[in-house]
Amino acid sequence: MRTCFHLAYHVRDLDQARAFYGGMLGCEEGRSTDTWVDFDFFGHQISLHLGEPFAVTNTGRVGDHMVPMPHLGLVMAMDDWQALAARLTAQNMAFVLKPHIRFEGEPGEQATMFFLDPCGNPIEVKGFRDLDKVYAQ
């Protein structure tokens, strides 16, 4: 069964959100009103509503790093992840955690990067060489 998730969260400025999600990340804009906008977030639906974003703290321990919690995440095939990482690096993304490989040589080996949208909402993007290994132990 193929499904997609829907996630709705707050942003402070819809024009900034459009520039970031549509322009920088390349997500296609969907429906909108004057108080919210939908995006196709790499095959999933996000709805960005005007309001105050979640409070975020760097309390998630993953390996040797403390990562922002809560955060929105995405899992991609490695080739797609590498292309996105290169595009964001070329656009001078201010990464919270720069693109790198973690858990190298372990069953859960993955590429990862963390960054914030203009309102401070954290996003993690993971890359796997084999998407069947996402849940490997």
Short mmCIF file of N, CA, C and O in Angstrom, two decimals:
data_model
loop_
_atom_site.label_atom_id
_atom_site.label_comp_id
_atom_site.label_asym_id
_atom_site.label_seq_id
_atom_site.Cartn_x
_atom_site.Cartn_y
_atom_site.Cartn_z
N MET A 1 0.84 -1.18 0.00
CA MET A 1 0.00 0.00 0.00
C MET A 1 0.89 1.24 0.00
O MET A 1 1.78 1.37 0.83
N ARG A 2 0.67 2.15 -0.93
CA ARG A 2 1.41 3.40 -0.97
C ARG A 2 0.53 4.50 -0.42
O ARG A 2 -0.59 4.70 -0.88
N THR A 3 1.00 5.18 0.59
CA THR A 3 0.26 6.29 1.18
C THR A 3 1.21 7.47 1.33
O THR A 3 2.44 7.32 1.26
N CYS A 4 0.67 8.63 1.56
CA CYS A 4 1.52 9.78 1.87
C CYS A 4 1.01 10.37 3.18
O CYS A 4 -0.15 10.21 3.54
N PHE A 5 1.92 11.03 3.88
CA PHE A 5 1.47 11.65 5.12
C PHE A 5 1.04 13.09 4.85
O PHE A 5 1.40 13.69 3.83
N HIS A 6 0.27 13.62 5.78
CA HIS A 6 -0.15 15.02 5.78
C HIS A 6 0.29 15.59 7.12
O HIS A 6 0.03 14.99 8.17
N LEU A 7 0.95 16.71 7.08
CA LEU A 7 1.38 17.37 8.31
C LEU A 7 1.07 18.85 8.18
O LEU A 7 1.40 19.48 7.16
N ALA A 8 0.42 19.41 9.18
CA ALA A 8 0.11 20.83 9.20
C ALA A 8 0.84 21.46 10.38
O ALA A 8 0.83 20.91 11.48
N TYR A 9 1.51 22.57 10.11
CA TYR A 9 2.20 23.28 11.20
C TYR A 9 2.26 24.77 10.88
O TYR A 9 1.92 25.20 9.79
N HIS A 10 2.71 25.53 11.88
CA HIS A 10 2.69 26.99 11.79
C HIS A 10 3.95 27.57 11.17
O HIS A 10 5.06 27.08 11.41
N VAL A 11 3.74 28.64 10.44
CA VAL A 11 4.80 29.53 9.97
C VAL A 11 4.34 30.96 10.24
O VAL A 11 3.15 31.22 10.36
N ARG A 12 5.28 31.88 10.34
CA ARG A 12 4.91 33.26 10.64
C ARG A 12 4.62 34.09 9.39
O ARG A 12 3.96 35.12 9.48
N ASP A 13 5.11 33.64 8.24
CA ASP A 13 5.00 34.45 7.02
C ASP A 13 4.85 33.52 5.82
O ASP A 13 5.75 32.73 5.53
N LEU A 14 3.73 33.63 5.12
CA LEU A 14 3.48 32.74 3.97
C LEU A 14 4.37 33.06 2.79
O LEU A 14 4.76 32.15 2.04
N ASP A 15 4.74 34.33 2.59
CA ASP A 15 5.65 34.66 1.49
C ASP A 15 7.03 34.06 1.72
O ASP A 15 7.65 33.54 0.80
N GLN A 16 7.53 34.13 2.96
CA GLN A 16 8.81 33.48 3.29
C GLN A 16 8.71 31.98 3.09
O GLN A 16 9.64 31.36 2.58
N ALA A 17 7.59 31.40 3.50
CA ALA A 17 7.38 29.95 3.34
C ALA A 17 7.39 29.58 1.86
O ALA A 17 8.02 28.59 1.46
N ARG A 18 6.72 30.36 1.03
CA ARG A 18 6.70 30.09 -0.41
C ARG A 18 8.11 30.17 -0.99
O ARG A 18 8.50 29.33 -1.82
N ALA A 19 8.88 31.17 -0.59
CA ALA A 19 10.25 31.31 -1.10
C ALA A 19 11.12 30.13 -0.68
O ALA A 19 11.92 29.63 -1.47
N PHE A 20 10.93 29.67 0.55
CA PHE A 20 11.76 28.57 1.06
C PHE A 20 11.32 27.22 0.50
O PHE A 20 12.11 26.51 -0.11
N TYR A 21 10.07 26.86 0.74
CA TYR A 21 9.60 25.53 0.34
C TYR A 21 9.47 25.42 -1.18
O TYR A 21 9.84 24.40 -1.77
N GLY A 22 8.95 26.47 -1.81
CA GLY A 22 8.80 26.44 -3.26
C GLY A 22 10.10 26.75 -3.98
O GLY A 22 10.52 26.01 -4.87
N GLY A 23 10.75 27.84 -3.59
CA GLY A 23 11.97 28.27 -4.27
C GLY A 23 13.20 27.47 -3.92
O GLY A 23 13.83 26.86 -4.79
N MET A 24 13.55 27.43 -2.65
CA MET A 24 14.79 26.77 -2.23
C MET A 24 14.69 25.25 -2.30
O MET A 24 15.60 24.59 -2.80
N LEU A 25 13.60 24.68 -1.77
CA LEU A 25 13.48 23.22 -1.75
C LEU A 25 12.89 22.66 -3.05
O LEU A 25 13.01 21.47 -3.32
N GLY A 26 12.22 23.50 -3.83
CA GLY A 26 11.65 23.04 -5.09
C GLY A 26 10.33 22.31 -4.97
O GLY A 26 9.95 21.55 -5.86
N CYS A 27 9.61 22.53 -3.88
CA CYS A 27 8.31 21.87 -3.67
C CYS A 27 7.22 22.61 -4.45
O CYS A 27 7.18 23.84 -4.46
N GLU A 28 6.33 21.85 -5.06
CA GLU A 28 5.24 22.45 -5.83
C GLU A 28 4.14 22.92 -4.89
O GLU A 28 3.71 22.18 -4.00
N GLU A 29 3.69 24.16 -5.12
CA GLU A 29 2.61 24.71 -4.30
C GLU A 29 1.27 24.13 -4.75
O GLU A 29 1.01 23.96 -5.93
N GLY A 30 0.43 23.85 -3.76
CA GLY A 30 -0.93 23.37 -4.02
C GLY A 30 -1.93 24.46 -3.71
O GLY A 30 -1.71 25.64 -4.02
N ARG A 31 -3.01 24.08 -3.06
CA ARG A 31 -4.06 25.03 -2.71
C ARG A 31 -3.58 25.99 -1.63
O ARG A 31 -2.65 25.68 -0.90
N SER A 32 -4.25 27.14 -1.55
CA SER A 32 -3.90 28.11 -0.51
C SER A 32 -5.06 29.07 -0.28
O SER A 32 -5.98 29.16 -1.09
N THR A 33 -4.99 29.74 0.86
CA THR A 33 -5.89 30.86 1.17
C THR A 33 -4.98 31.97 1.67
O THR A 33 -3.75 31.87 1.57
N ASP A 34 -5.55 32.98 2.27
CA ASP A 34 -4.71 34.05 2.83
C ASP A 34 -4.14 33.67 4.20
O ASP A 34 -3.37 34.43 4.77
N THR A 35 -4.49 32.49 4.73
CA THR A 35 -3.97 32.07 6.04
C THR A 35 -3.21 30.74 6.01
O THR A 35 -2.67 30.33 7.03
N TRP A 36 -3.15 30.05 4.86
CA TRP A 36 -2.40 28.80 4.78
C TRP A 36 -2.05 28.49 3.33
O TRP A 36 -2.66 29.02 2.41
N VAL A 37 -1.05 27.61 3.18
CA VAL A 37 -0.63 27.15 1.85
C VAL A 37 -0.20 25.70 1.95
O VAL A 37 0.43 25.30 2.93
N ASP A 38 -0.58 24.90 0.96
CA ASP A 38 -0.17 23.50 0.87
C ASP A 38 1.02 23.37 -0.08
O ASP A 38 1.10 24.09 -1.08
N PHE A 39 1.89 22.41 0.22
CA PHE A 39 3.00 22.06 -0.67
C PHE A 39 3.08 20.56 -0.83
O PHE A 39 2.78 19.81 0.10
N ASP A 40 3.51 20.14 -2.01
CA ASP A 40 3.89 18.75 -2.24
C ASP A 40 5.33 18.64 -1.75
O ASP A 40 6.27 19.05 -2.41
N PHE A 41 5.49 18.11 -0.55
CA PHE A 41 6.79 17.99 0.11
C PHE A 41 7.37 16.63 -0.24
O PHE A 41 7.22 15.67 0.50
N PHE A 42 7.94 16.54 -1.44
CA PHE A 42 8.58 15.31 -1.92
C PHE A 42 7.62 14.12 -1.86
O PHE A 42 7.95 13.04 -1.38
N GLY A 43 6.39 14.35 -2.33
CA GLY A 43 5.39 13.29 -2.37
C GLY A 43 4.47 13.24 -1.18
O GLY A 43 3.59 12.38 -1.11
N HIS A 44 4.64 14.17 -0.25
CA HIS A 44 3.79 14.23 0.95
C HIS A 44 3.18 15.62 1.04
O HIS A 44 3.73 16.58 0.50
N GLN A 45 2.06 15.74 1.73
CA GLN A 45 1.38 17.02 1.82
C GLN A 45 1.70 17.71 3.13
O GLN A 45 1.48 17.15 4.21
N ILE A 46 2.23 18.92 3.02
CA ILE A 46 2.37 19.76 4.20
C ILE A 46 1.46 20.97 4.02
O ILE A 46 1.30 21.48 2.91
N SER A 47 0.85 21.39 5.11
CA SER A 47 -0.01 22.57 5.13
C SER A 47 0.58 23.55 6.12
O SER A 47 0.69 23.23 7.31
N LEU A 48 0.98 24.69 5.63
CA LEU A 48 1.63 25.70 6.46
C LEU A 48 0.61 26.79 6.78
O LEU A 48 0.12 27.47 5.89
N HIS A 49 0.29 26.91 8.05
CA HIS A 49 -0.72 27.84 8.53
C HIS A 49 -0.06 28.99 9.28
O HIS A 49 0.93 28.78 9.98
N LEU A 50 -0.61 30.17 9.13
CA LEU A 50 -0.09 31.32 9.88
C LEU A 50 -0.28 31.08 11.37
O LEU A 50 -1.36 30.67 11.81
N GLY A 51 0.77 31.30 12.13
CA GLY A 51 0.72 31.12 13.57
C GLY A 51 2.11 31.03 14.13
O GLY A 51 3.11 31.23 13.44
N GLU A 52 2.19 30.72 15.40
CA GLU A 52 3.47 30.62 16.10
C GLU A 52 3.98 29.18 16.02
O GLU A 52 3.30 28.26 16.48
N PRO A 53 5.18 28.96 15.45
CA PRO A 53 5.72 27.60 15.34
C PRO A 53 5.94 26.94 16.70
O PRO A 53 6.01 27.61 17.74
N PHE A 54 6.06 25.61 16.67
CA PHE A 54 6.39 24.85 17.88
C PHE A 54 7.66 25.38 18.53
O PHE A 54 8.58 25.81 17.83
N ALA A 55 7.73 25.28 19.84
CA ALA A 55 8.99 25.54 20.53
C ALA A 55 9.93 24.39 20.20
O ALA A 55 9.52 23.22 20.15
N VAL A 56 11.19 24.70 19.95
CA VAL A 56 12.18 23.70 19.53
C VAL A 56 13.37 23.75 20.48
O VAL A 56 13.83 24.83 20.85
N THR A 57 13.87 22.57 20.86
CA THR A 57 15.07 22.47 21.68
C THR A 57 15.97 21.40 21.08
O THR A 57 15.50 20.47 20.44
N ASN A 58 17.26 21.54 21.27
CA ASN A 58 18.22 20.54 20.79
C ASN A 58 18.37 19.44 21.84
O ASN A 58 19.37 19.35 22.53
N THR A 59 17.34 18.60 21.95
CA THR A 59 17.31 17.58 22.99
C THR A 59 17.28 16.16 22.46
O THR A 59 17.21 15.22 23.23
N GLY A 60 17.31 15.99 21.15
CA GLY A 60 17.29 14.65 20.57
C GLY A 60 18.70 14.15 20.36
O GLY A 60 19.43 14.68 19.53
N ARG A 61 19.12 13.14 21.13
CA ARG A 61 20.48 12.61 20.98
C ARG A 61 20.46 11.52 19.91
O ARG A 61 19.77 10.52 20.04
N VAL A 62 21.23 11.75 18.85
CA VAL A 62 21.39 10.77 17.78
C VAL A 62 22.90 10.62 17.55
O VAL A 62 23.55 11.57 17.09
N GLY A 63 23.43 9.47 17.92
CA GLY A 63 24.87 9.30 17.83
C GLY A 63 25.56 10.31 18.72
O GLY A 63 25.23 10.44 19.91
N ASP A 64 26.48 11.07 18.15
CA ASP A 64 27.23 12.07 18.91
C ASP A 64 26.63 13.46 18.83
O ASP A 64 27.24 14.43 19.28
N HIS A 65 25.44 13.59 18.24
CA HIS A 65 24.86 14.91 18.01
C HIS A 65 23.55 15.09 18.78
O HIS A 65 22.80 14.15 18.95
N MET A 66 23.33 16.32 19.19
CA MET A 66 22.04 16.72 19.73
C MET A 66 21.29 17.40 18.59
O MET A 66 21.82 18.33 17.97
N VAL A 67 20.09 16.94 18.31
CA VAL A 67 19.34 17.45 17.16
C VAL A 67 18.06 18.13 17.63
O VAL A 67 17.55 17.85 18.71
N PRO A 68 17.54 19.03 16.80
CA PRO A 68 16.33 19.77 17.17
C PRO A 68 15.11 18.86 17.30
O PRO A 68 14.87 18.00 16.45
N MET A 69 14.35 19.10 18.35
CA MET A 69 13.11 18.36 18.61
C MET A 69 12.01 19.36 18.89
O MET A 69 12.24 20.32 19.61
N PRO A 70 10.82 19.15 18.37
CA PRO A 70 10.48 18.16 17.37
C PRO A 70 11.02 18.59 16.01
O PRO A 70 11.41 19.75 15.83
N HIS A 71 11.00 17.66 15.05
CA HIS A 71 11.39 18.01 13.69
C HIS A 71 10.61 17.17 12.69
O HIS A 71 10.14 16.09 13.00
N LEU A 72 10.50 17.72 11.50
CA LEU A 72 9.89 17.06 10.36
C LEU A 72 11.01 16.32 9.63
O LEU A 72 12.11 16.84 9.52
N GLY A 73 10.74 15.11 9.18
CA GLY A 73 11.77 14.36 8.51
C GLY A 73 11.33 13.79 7.19
O GLY A 73 10.14 13.70 6.89
N LEU A 74 12.32 13.41 6.40
CA LEU A 74 12.10 12.88 5.07
C LEU A 74 13.20 11.86 4.79
O LEU A 74 14.35 12.07 5.17
N VAL A 75 12.84 10.74 4.18
CA VAL A 75 13.80 9.71 3.80
C VAL A 75 13.83 9.64 2.28
O VAL A 75 12.77 9.54 1.64
N MET A 76 15.03 9.70 1.71
CA MET A 76 15.19 9.69 0.26
C MET A 76 16.18 8.61 -0.16
O MET A 76 17.02 8.20 0.65
N ALA A 77 16.10 8.23 -1.42
CA ALA A 77 17.15 7.40 -2.01
C ALA A 77 18.43 8.23 -2.03
O ALA A 77 18.39 9.46 -2.16
N MET A 78 19.58 7.57 -1.89
CA MET A 78 20.86 8.27 -1.75
C MET A 78 21.14 9.23 -2.92
O MET A 78 21.61 10.35 -2.68
N ASP A 79 20.87 8.84 -4.14
CA ASP A 79 21.13 9.74 -5.27
C ASP A 79 20.32 11.02 -5.16
O ASP A 79 20.83 12.11 -5.42
N ASP A 80 19.07 10.91 -4.77
CA ASP A 80 18.21 12.08 -4.59
C ASP A 80 18.71 12.93 -3.43
O ASP A 80 18.72 14.16 -3.50
N TRP A 81 19.12 12.28 -2.33
CA TRP A 81 19.65 13.00 -1.17
C TRP A 81 20.89 13.78 -1.56
O TRP A 81 21.04 14.96 -1.20
N GLN A 82 21.79 13.14 -2.29
CA GLN A 82 23.03 13.81 -2.70
C GLN A 82 22.74 15.02 -3.58
O GLN A 82 23.37 16.08 -3.43
N ALA A 83 21.78 14.89 -4.48
CA ALA A 83 21.41 16.01 -5.35
C ALA A 83 20.83 17.17 -4.53
O ALA A 83 21.17 18.34 -4.76
N LEU A 84 19.96 16.85 -3.57
CA LEU A 84 19.38 17.89 -2.72
C LEU A 84 20.46 18.53 -1.86
O LEU A 84 20.51 19.76 -1.73
N ALA A 85 21.33 17.74 -1.26
CA ALA A 85 22.41 18.28 -0.43
C ALA A 85 23.30 19.23 -1.25
O ALA A 85 23.66 20.31 -0.77
N ALA A 86 23.62 18.84 -2.47
CA ALA A 86 24.45 19.69 -3.33
C ALA A 86 23.72 20.99 -3.68
O ALA A 86 24.32 22.08 -3.65
N ARG A 87 22.42 20.89 -3.99
CA ARG A 87 21.64 22.08 -4.33
C ARG A 87 21.54 23.04 -3.15
O ARG A 87 21.73 24.25 -3.29
N LEU A 88 21.28 22.50 -1.95
CA LEU A 88 21.17 23.36 -0.77
C LEU A 88 22.51 23.97 -0.39
O LEU A 88 22.58 25.13 0.01
N THR A 89 23.58 23.20 -0.53
CA THR A 89 24.92 23.73 -0.25
C THR A 89 25.25 24.86 -1.21
O THR A 89 25.77 25.91 -0.80
N ALA A 90 24.92 24.69 -2.50
CA ALA A 90 25.16 25.73 -3.50
C ALA A 90 24.34 26.99 -3.21
O ALA A 90 24.75 28.09 -3.59
N GLN A 91 23.19 26.83 -2.55
CA GLN A 91 22.34 27.97 -2.20
C GLN A 91 22.70 28.56 -0.83
O GLN A 91 21.96 29.38 -0.29
N ASN A 92 23.82 28.09 -0.26
CA ASN A 92 24.31 28.59 1.03
C ASN A 92 23.35 28.37 2.18
O ASN A 92 23.17 29.23 3.04
N MET A 93 22.71 27.17 2.20
CA MET A 93 21.84 26.82 3.31
C MET A 93 22.64 26.89 4.62
O MET A 93 23.78 26.41 4.67
N ALA A 94 22.04 27.47 5.63
CA ALA A 94 22.66 27.51 6.96
C ALA A 94 22.25 26.22 7.68
O ALA A 94 21.23 26.19 8.36
N PHE A 95 23.03 25.18 7.52
CA PHE A 95 22.69 23.88 8.10
C PHE A 95 22.85 23.89 9.61
O PHE A 95 23.80 24.46 10.14
N VAL A 96 21.91 23.24 10.30
CA VAL A 96 22.06 22.97 11.72
C VAL A 96 23.07 21.82 11.87
O VAL A 96 23.92 21.84 12.75
N LEU A 97 22.96 20.84 11.00
CA LEU A 97 23.88 19.70 10.93
C LEU A 97 24.18 19.49 9.45
O LEU A 97 23.29 19.16 8.68
N LYS A 98 25.41 19.76 9.06
CA LYS A 98 25.79 19.68 7.66
C LYS A 98 25.63 18.26 7.12
O LYS A 98 25.70 17.29 7.89
N PRO A 99 25.44 18.14 5.81
CA PRO A 99 25.30 16.81 5.20
C PRO A 99 26.51 15.92 5.53
O PRO A 99 27.66 16.34 5.37
N HIS A 100 26.20 14.73 6.03
CA HIS A 100 27.26 13.78 6.37
C HIS A 100 26.65 12.37 6.49
O HIS A 100 25.44 12.21 6.48
N ILE A 101 27.53 11.38 6.63
CA ILE A 101 27.11 9.99 6.84
C ILE A 101 27.21 9.68 8.33
O ILE A 101 28.21 10.01 8.98
N ARG A 102 26.19 9.04 8.87
CA ARG A 102 26.26 8.60 10.27
C ARG A 102 25.98 7.10 10.33
O ARG A 102 25.37 6.53 9.43
N PHE A 103 26.41 6.51 11.42
CA PHE A 103 26.29 5.06 11.64
C PHE A 103 27.00 4.28 10.52
O PHE A 103 26.55 3.21 10.10
N GLU A 104 28.11 4.84 10.06
CA GLU A 104 28.85 4.22 8.95
C GLU A 104 29.24 2.79 9.28
O GLU A 104 29.73 2.49 10.36
N GLY A 105 28.96 1.90 8.33
CA GLY A 105 29.29 0.49 8.48
C GLY A 105 28.30 -0.29 9.32
O GLY A 105 28.44 -1.50 9.47
N GLU A 106 27.31 0.37 9.89
CA GLU A 106 26.30 -0.29 10.71
C GLU A 106 25.05 -0.55 9.87
O GLU A 106 24.89 0.05 8.80
N PRO A 107 24.14 -1.40 10.36
CA PRO A 107 22.92 -1.67 9.58
C PRO A 107 22.09 -0.42 9.27
O PRO A 107 21.48 -0.33 8.22
N GLY A 108 22.11 0.58 10.13
CA GLY A 108 21.34 1.80 9.91
C GLY A 108 22.11 2.92 9.24
O GLY A 108 21.71 4.09 9.33
N GLU A 109 23.22 2.59 8.55
CA GLU A 109 24.01 3.64 7.90
C GLU A 109 23.12 4.53 7.03
O GLU A 109 22.28 4.04 6.28
N GLN A 110 23.32 5.83 7.18
CA GLN A 110 22.49 6.80 6.47
C GLN A 110 23.22 8.12 6.31
O GLN A 110 24.09 8.45 7.10
N ALA A 111 22.83 8.84 5.29
CA ALA A 111 23.25 10.23 5.15
C ALA A 111 22.19 11.07 5.86
O ALA A 111 21.03 10.68 5.94
N THR A 112 22.60 12.20 6.39
CA THR A 112 21.63 13.07 7.06
C THR A 112 22.06 14.51 6.93
O THR A 112 23.24 14.82 6.73
N MET A 113 21.09 15.39 7.05
CA MET A 113 21.33 16.83 7.16
C MET A 113 20.13 17.43 7.88
O MET A 113 19.01 16.92 7.77
N PHE A 114 20.37 18.46 8.65
CA PHE A 114 19.33 19.19 9.36
C PHE A 114 19.42 20.66 8.97
O PHE A 114 20.52 21.21 8.88
N PHE A 115 18.29 21.29 8.78
CA PHE A 115 18.24 22.73 8.53
C PHE A 115 16.90 23.24 9.04
O PHE A 115 16.01 22.47 9.39
N LEU A 116 16.77 24.57 9.11
CA LEU A 116 15.55 25.21 9.60
C LEU A 116 14.88 25.97 8.47
O LEU A 116 15.55 26.55 7.61
N ASP A 117 13.54 25.98 8.49
CA ASP A 117 12.84 26.88 7.57
C ASP A 117 12.95 28.30 8.14
O ASP A 117 13.48 28.49 9.25
N PRO A 118 12.50 29.33 7.43
CA PRO A 118 12.67 30.71 7.92
C PRO A 118 12.00 31.00 9.25
O PRO A 118 12.33 31.98 9.90
N CYS A 119 11.06 30.15 9.67
CA CYS A 119 10.37 30.35 10.95
C CYS A 119 10.95 29.51 12.07
O CYS A 119 10.42 29.49 13.17
N GLY A 120 12.02 28.78 11.78
CA GLY A 120 12.67 27.97 12.80
C GLY A 120 12.18 26.55 12.90
O GLY A 120 12.57 25.83 13.82
N ASN A 121 11.32 26.10 11.98
CA ASN A 121 10.87 24.71 11.98
C ASN A 121 12.00 23.82 11.46
O ASN A 121 12.46 24.00 10.33
N PRO A 122 12.47 22.85 12.28
CA PRO A 122 13.57 22.00 11.86
C PRO A 122 13.12 20.91 10.88
O PRO A 122 12.04 20.33 11.02
N ILE A 123 13.99 20.64 9.92
CA ILE A 123 13.75 19.60 8.93
C ILE A 123 15.00 18.74 8.84
O ILE A 123 16.11 19.25 8.72
N GLU A 124 14.80 17.42 8.91
CA GLU A 124 15.89 16.47 8.69
C GLU A 124 15.62 15.74 7.39
O GLU A 124 14.49 15.33 7.13
N VAL A 125 16.65 15.57 6.58
CA VAL A 125 16.53 14.77 5.37
C VAL A 125 17.58 13.68 5.45
O VAL A 125 18.77 13.96 5.62
N LYS A 126 17.12 12.43 5.35
CA LYS A 126 18.00 11.26 5.39
C LYS A 126 18.11 10.66 4.00
O LYS A 126 17.18 10.73 3.21
N GLY A 127 19.25 10.04 3.74
CA GLY A 127 19.45 9.33 2.49
C GLY A 127 19.93 7.92 2.77
O GLY A 127 20.78 7.71 3.64
N PHE A 128 19.36 6.95 2.06
CA PHE A 128 19.75 5.55 2.20
C PHE A 128 20.14 4.98 0.84
O PHE A 128 19.48 5.26 -0.15
N ARG A 129 21.20 4.18 0.83
CA ARG A 129 21.58 3.49 -0.42
C ARG A 129 20.55 2.44 -0.80
O ARG A 129 20.34 2.17 -1.96
N ASP A 130 19.91 1.86 0.21
CA ASP A 130 18.89 0.84 -0.01
C ASP A 130 17.70 1.18 0.89
O ASP A 130 17.78 1.02 2.11
N LEU A 131 16.61 1.64 0.29
CA LEU A 131 15.45 2.05 1.09
C LEU A 131 14.82 0.89 1.85
O LEU A 131 14.07 1.11 2.81
N ASP A 132 15.13 -0.34 1.47
CA ASP A 132 14.65 -1.50 2.24
C ASP A 132 15.38 -1.63 3.57
O ASP A 132 14.99 -2.44 4.41
N LYS A 133 16.43 -0.85 3.79
CA LYS A 133 17.22 -0.92 5.02
C LYS A 133 16.87 0.19 6.01
O LYS A 133 17.54 0.34 7.02
N VAL A 134 15.83 0.97 5.73
CA VAL A 134 15.46 2.06 6.61
C VAL A 134 15.24 1.58 8.04
O VAL A 134 15.61 2.26 9.00
N TYR A 135 14.66 0.41 8.22
CA TYR A 135 14.36 -0.10 9.56
C TYR A 135 15.32 -1.19 10.01
O TYR A 135 15.07 -1.89 11.00
N ALA A 136 16.45 -1.34 9.31
CA ALA A 136 17.41 -2.39 9.66
C ALA A 136 17.93 -2.18 11.09
O ALA A 136 18.16 -1.06 11.52
N GLN A 137 18.10 -3.30 11.79
CA GLN A 137 18.59 -3.24 13.18
C GLN A 137 20.00 -3.77 13.27
O GLN A 137 20.42 -4.59 12.54
#
